[in-house]
C-alpha cells in the first residue's frame, strides 16, 4: 500500500473530523439545555477544543520533519474516535470541556499529518492537491449539520449524533492501520525560529487566524442566529449552514482551476473581498431566504482561502513543509479559540446580532491582510 492509499486515508480522516467540528451548530441549543449553559459558557467548548488543537499542531510542527507520519496520524485518529464517544456520554459541561480538549488534540494531529502528507508528495501541484484534500473536509462539514439537523428534527437526542460519529472515526482509524506513509526529507535552510519571525509566514498565519475565526464563528452561531433573530425553524436553519459548507466544497472545485491561471495573492484578495460583501448582506437582511443565499455566497468565496494559504507557506519553504504547516495550523487553533468564543460572549452580553456584526469586522480585517500579502509579491 503506497502513497495513494495513504492519501485516501488522509481524505477520509479529514472528512470525519470536519463532521465532528460542524455538528455542534445544530446541536448547540440542545447542548445548552443539557449543560444548563448560556452561549458564553458553551463557547468555552470550542475554546477547549482549540487549546487541544493548538497544543497538538504546535508541538508536532516542531518535530514533524524529523518523525514518521504514521504513528502521529494513528494516534490522532484514535483520539478523535475516543473523544467523540466521551462527548456523547458527557452530562456536564465540565466533562464536556475535557472531551472537547481531547478532540482538539486528536484533530490537530490528523490535520497536520494529512496536510503535510499531501503537500510533500505533490510538489508540482501543491495548490490543487491541497485544494482536493480540503474538498473532503468541506464534504464532511456539509454533511455534519445536515445529518445532525435531521436527527434532532426527528426527536433523537444530541448524544446520538456523537455516538454515530465516534463509530465512523473508529472505522477510519482501522483503515489507517495498514497504510504506509512516505518519509519526509528535511532540507537545510531557515530555522524554526526564523520561520516564526519571517514576515511572509506571519502574514499568512494572521490570515489563517482570521479565516478560521470567521468560518467557525459562522458554524457555531449562525443556526442559533437564524432561529432566534430571523425566526427560522430548526431544520431550515440547519440546512442554511449545510448550504454554506456545500458551497465551500463546490467552490474548491472552481478554485482548483482558477489557481492554475491566477496569482495566488490576487485570487486571495478576490475571495476574501467577495466573502466580506456576502456576509454584510447576510447581516443586513431581515429575511431568512436572503440570509440563506448570502451565507451560501460566503461559503463559495471562502472555499479556496485556506488551501491557498497552506500552498503559499509550503511553496515559500519547501524544505520545511511540516514546520510551516504546523505554524499555520497553530494559527488556525488561535483563531478557533478566540473568535467563536468572543462572538458567543458578545451574543450573551448584548445580542446575537451584535455577535454577527463582530464577525463582519473580522471579515474586513481578512481583506486587509489578503491585500497586504498580494502587495508583498510573495504569491508563489
XYZ file of C-alpha atoms in Angstrom, residues 23 26 144-162 164-165 234-235:
25
model
C -22.377 19.042 14.137
C -27.439 22.345 15.000
C -22.384 17.229 9.567
C -25.052 19.937 10.044
C -27.471 18.255 7.646
C -27.269 14.865 9.366
C -27.344 16.385 12.849
C -30.253 18.683 11.997
C -32.243 15.793 10.519
C -31.697 13.556 13.548
C -32.579 16.305 16.002
C -35.672 17.242 13.990
C -36.831 13.595 14.240
C -36.504 13.674 18.018
C -33.180 11.913 18.540
C -31.180 13.293 21.490
C -27.996 15.169 20.585
C -25.650 12.463 22.033
C -26.855 10.116 19.267
C -25.066 12.320 16.722
C -21.763 11.961 18.555
C -22.547 7.740 15.269
C -19.519 9.935 14.618
C -34.511 24.120 13.269
C -34.265 22.100 10.039
